[in-house]
Short mmCIF file of C-alpha atoms in Angstrom, two decimals:
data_model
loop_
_atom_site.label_atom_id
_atom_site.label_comp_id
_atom_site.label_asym_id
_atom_site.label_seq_id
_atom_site.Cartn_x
_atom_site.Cartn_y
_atom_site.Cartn_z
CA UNK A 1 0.00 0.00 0.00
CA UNK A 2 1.27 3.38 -1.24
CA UNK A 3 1.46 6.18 0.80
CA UNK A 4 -0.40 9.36 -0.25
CA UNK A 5 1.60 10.65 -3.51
CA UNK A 6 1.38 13.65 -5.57
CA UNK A 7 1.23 12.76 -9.29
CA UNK A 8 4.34 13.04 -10.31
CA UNK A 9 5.94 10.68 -7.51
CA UNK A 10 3.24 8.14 -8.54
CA UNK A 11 4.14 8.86 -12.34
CA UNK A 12 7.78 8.29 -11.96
CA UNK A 13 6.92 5.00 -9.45
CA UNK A 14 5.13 3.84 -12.36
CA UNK A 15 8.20 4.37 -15.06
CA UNK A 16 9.93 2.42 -12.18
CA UNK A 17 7.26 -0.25 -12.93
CA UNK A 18 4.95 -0.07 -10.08
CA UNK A 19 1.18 -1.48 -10.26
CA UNK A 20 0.66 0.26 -7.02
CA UNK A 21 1.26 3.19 -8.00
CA UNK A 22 -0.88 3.08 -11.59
CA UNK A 23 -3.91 2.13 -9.66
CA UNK A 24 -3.34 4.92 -7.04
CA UNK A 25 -2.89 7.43 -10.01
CA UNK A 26 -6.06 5.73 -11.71
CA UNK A 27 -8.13 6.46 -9.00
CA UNK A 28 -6.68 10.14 -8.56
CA UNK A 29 -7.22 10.71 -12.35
CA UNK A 30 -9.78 8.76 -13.58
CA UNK A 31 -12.56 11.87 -12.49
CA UNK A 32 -10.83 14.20 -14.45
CA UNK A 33 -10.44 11.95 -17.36
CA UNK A 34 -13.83 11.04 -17.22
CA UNK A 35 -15.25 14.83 -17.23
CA UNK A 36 -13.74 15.89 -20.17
CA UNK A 37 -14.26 12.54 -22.13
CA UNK A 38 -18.08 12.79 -21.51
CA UNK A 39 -18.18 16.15 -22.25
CA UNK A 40 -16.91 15.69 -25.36
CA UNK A 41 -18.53 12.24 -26.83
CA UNK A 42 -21.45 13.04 -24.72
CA UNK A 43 -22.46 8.92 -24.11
CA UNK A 44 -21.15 7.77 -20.51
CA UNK A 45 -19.93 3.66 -21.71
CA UNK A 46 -18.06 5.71 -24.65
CA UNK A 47 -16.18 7.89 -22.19
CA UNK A 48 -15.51 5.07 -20.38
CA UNK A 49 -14.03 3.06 -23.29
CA UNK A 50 -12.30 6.74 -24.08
CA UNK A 51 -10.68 6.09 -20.45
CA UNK A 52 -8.79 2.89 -20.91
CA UNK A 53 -7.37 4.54 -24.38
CA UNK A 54 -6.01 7.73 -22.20
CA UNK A 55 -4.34 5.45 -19.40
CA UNK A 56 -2.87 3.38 -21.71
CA UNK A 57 -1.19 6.16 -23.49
CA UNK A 58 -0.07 7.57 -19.72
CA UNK A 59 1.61 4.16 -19.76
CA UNK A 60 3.13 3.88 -22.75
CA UNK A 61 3.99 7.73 -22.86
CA UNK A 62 4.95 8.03 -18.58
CA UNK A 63 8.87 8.07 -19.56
CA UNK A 64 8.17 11.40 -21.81
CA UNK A 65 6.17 13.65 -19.17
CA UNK A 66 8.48 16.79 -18.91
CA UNK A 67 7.22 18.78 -15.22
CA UNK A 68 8.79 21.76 -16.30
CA UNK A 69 6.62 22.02 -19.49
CA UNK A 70 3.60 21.98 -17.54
CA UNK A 71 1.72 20.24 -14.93
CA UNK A 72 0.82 16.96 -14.91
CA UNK A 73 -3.02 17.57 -14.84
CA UNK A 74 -2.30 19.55 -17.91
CA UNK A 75 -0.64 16.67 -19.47
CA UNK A 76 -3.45 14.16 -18.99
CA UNK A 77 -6.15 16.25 -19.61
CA UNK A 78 -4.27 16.77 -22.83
CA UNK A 79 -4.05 13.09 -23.65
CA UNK A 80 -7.97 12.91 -22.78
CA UNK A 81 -9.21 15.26 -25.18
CA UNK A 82 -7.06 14.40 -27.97
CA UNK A 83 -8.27 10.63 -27.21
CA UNK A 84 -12.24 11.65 -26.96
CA UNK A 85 -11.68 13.25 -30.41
CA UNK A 86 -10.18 10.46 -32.01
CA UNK A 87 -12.73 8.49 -30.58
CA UNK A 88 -15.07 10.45 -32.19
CA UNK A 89 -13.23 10.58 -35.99
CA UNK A 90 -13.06 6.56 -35.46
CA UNK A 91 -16.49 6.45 -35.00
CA UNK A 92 -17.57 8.30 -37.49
CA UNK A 93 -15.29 6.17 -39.99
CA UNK A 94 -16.77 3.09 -38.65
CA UNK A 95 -20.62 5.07 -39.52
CA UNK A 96 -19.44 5.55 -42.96
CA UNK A 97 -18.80 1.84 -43.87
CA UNK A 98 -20.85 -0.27 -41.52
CA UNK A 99 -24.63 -0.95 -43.07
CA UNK A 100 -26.98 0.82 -40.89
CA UNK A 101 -28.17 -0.76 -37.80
CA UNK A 102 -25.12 -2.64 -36.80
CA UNK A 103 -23.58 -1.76 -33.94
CA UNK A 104 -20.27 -0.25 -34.65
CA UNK A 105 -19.10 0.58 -31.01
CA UNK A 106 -15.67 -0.23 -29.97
CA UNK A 107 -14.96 -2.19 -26.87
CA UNK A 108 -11.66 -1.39 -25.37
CA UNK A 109 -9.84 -3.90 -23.25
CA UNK A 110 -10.02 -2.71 -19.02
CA UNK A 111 -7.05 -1.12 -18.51
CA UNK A 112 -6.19 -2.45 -14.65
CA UNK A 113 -3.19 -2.80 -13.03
CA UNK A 114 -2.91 -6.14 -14.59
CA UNK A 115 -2.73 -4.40 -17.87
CA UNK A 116 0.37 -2.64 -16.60
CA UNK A 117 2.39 -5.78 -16.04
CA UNK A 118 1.41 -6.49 -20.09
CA UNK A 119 3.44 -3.53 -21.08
CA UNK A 120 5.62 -2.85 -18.44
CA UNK A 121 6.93 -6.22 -17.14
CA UNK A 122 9.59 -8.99 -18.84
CA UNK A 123 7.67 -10.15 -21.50
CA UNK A 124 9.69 -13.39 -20.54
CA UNK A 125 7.98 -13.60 -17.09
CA UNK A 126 4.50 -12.59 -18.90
CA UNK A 127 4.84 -15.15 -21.61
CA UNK A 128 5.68 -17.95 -18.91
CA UNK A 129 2.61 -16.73 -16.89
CA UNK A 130 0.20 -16.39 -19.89
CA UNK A 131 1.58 -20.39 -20.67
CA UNK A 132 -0.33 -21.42 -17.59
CA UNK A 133 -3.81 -20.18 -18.49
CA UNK A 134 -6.42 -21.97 -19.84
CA UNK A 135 -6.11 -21.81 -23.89
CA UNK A 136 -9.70 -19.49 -24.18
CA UNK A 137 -8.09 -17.31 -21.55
CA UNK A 138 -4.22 -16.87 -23.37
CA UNK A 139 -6.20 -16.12 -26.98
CA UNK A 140 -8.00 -13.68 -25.50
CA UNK A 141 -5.44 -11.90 -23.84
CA UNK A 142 -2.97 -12.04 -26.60
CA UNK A 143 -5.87 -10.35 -28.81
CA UNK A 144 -6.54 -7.70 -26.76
CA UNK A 145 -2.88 -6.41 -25.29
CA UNK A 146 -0.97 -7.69 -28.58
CA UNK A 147 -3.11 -7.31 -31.48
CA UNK A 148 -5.24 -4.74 -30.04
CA UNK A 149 -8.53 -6.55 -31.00
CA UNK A 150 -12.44 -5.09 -29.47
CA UNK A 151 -14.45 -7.53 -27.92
CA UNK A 152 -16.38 -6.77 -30.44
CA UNK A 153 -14.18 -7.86 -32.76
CA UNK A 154 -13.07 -11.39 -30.74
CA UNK A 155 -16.30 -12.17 -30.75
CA UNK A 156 -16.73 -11.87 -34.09
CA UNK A 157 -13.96 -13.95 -35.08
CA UNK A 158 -14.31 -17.05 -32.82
CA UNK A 159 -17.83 -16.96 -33.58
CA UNK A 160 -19.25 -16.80 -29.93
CA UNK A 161 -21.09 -14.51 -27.20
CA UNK A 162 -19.31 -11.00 -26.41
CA UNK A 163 -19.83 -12.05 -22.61
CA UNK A 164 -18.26 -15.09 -23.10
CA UNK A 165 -14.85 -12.94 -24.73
CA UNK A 166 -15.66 -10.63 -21.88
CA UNK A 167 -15.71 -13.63 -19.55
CA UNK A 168 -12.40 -15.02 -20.93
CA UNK A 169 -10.84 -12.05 -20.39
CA UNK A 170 -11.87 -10.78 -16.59
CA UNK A 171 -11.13 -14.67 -15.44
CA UNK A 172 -7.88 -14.71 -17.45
CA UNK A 173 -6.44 -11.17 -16.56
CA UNK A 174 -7.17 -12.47 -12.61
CA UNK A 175 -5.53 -15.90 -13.12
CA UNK A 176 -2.51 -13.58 -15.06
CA UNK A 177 -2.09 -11.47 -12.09
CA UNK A 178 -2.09 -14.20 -9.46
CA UNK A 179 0.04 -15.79 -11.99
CA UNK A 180 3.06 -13.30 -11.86
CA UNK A 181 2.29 -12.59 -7.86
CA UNK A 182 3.24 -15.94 -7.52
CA UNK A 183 6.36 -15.62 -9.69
CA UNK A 184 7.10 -12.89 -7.79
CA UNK A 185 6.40 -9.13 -9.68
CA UNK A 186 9.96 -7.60 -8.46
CA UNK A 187 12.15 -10.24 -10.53
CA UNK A 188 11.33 -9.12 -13.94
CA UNK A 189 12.14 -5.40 -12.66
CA UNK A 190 15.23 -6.44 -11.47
CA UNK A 191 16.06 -8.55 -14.89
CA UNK A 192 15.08 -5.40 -16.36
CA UNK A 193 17.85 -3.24 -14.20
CA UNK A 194 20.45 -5.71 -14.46
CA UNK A 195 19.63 -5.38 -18.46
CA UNK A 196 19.75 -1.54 -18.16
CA UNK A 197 23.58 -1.61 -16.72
CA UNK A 198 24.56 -3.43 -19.24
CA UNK A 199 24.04 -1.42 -21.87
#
């Protein structure tokens, strides 16, 4: 359990690799995220879906945050309006093609703290984890972190229920993150250091 941290400590505790600390900045940011996301596609499940898009891009964009070009509120509220608007253009694409009445909604994978250890972790550790899983559970996973794939979009493919792709997913994602508890979290960091100092 993290002690109370300002942003930018739990921002640069996250570019250390910390799932602690992107759930603690989740909660923190996830109201102002949601605000301007709903404010701007107006439908409350597509600011939602708007959401996991903007903390994935904190992730995957945490190691560029410069504090002395502005604050990090700033920064994120940034990332969520530029998301809500390509939300928007996407959707609007998807309108153009798609024969009216089918549902052309995207459904993001839930960006959790388990999410983190997908793109942050050894993908050694992650790949020995994911080996463990049932074989519904790994397909899904690899779909939605690697290929980027909507439930939607699963569903589609394998030819069954979105809430049984949803299903596969929330059960596999817990069995993951028990997975790599039990390997231990703080050995692919310190694979990653050793890595680090040697180049």
């Amino acid at each position: 359990m993290l002690d109370k941290q300002s942003g930018t400590e739990l921002l640069q505790s996250i570019r250390e690799g910390s799932l602690d600390a992107f759930n603690e900045l989740y909660q923190q940011y996830v109201p102002l995220v949601m605000h301007i996301a709903l404010k701007i596609v107006n439908d409350r499940m597509e600011a939602e879906e708007v959401c996991h898009d903007v903390f994935l891009e904190i992730l995957r964009k945490c190691q560029h945050y410069d504090s002395s070009r502005g604050s990090l509120d700033a920064w994120i509220a940034v990332i969520a309006r530029s998301r809500s608007k390509d939300y928007l253009r996407r959707k609007q694409r998807r309108a153009d093609v798609v024969p009216i009445g089918q549902e052309v909604t995207a459904v993001e994978a839930e960006i959790t703290p388990e999410a983190v250890a997908l793109t942050k972790l050894d993908r050694e550790l992650v790949r020995e984890a994911l080996a463990e899983l049932p074989m519904s559970q790994q397909k899904a996973i690899y779909a939605a972190y690697y290929s980027e794939k909507t439930h939607k979009e699963m569903a589609s493919d394998w030819k069954v229920p979105l809430g049984t792709v949803k299903s596969w997913l929330r059960y596999g994602i817990g069995n993951l993150r028990k997975q790599l508890e039990r390997k231990g979290l703080h050995e692919a960091k310190e694979r990653k250091d050793a890595y680090d100092q040697q180049t």
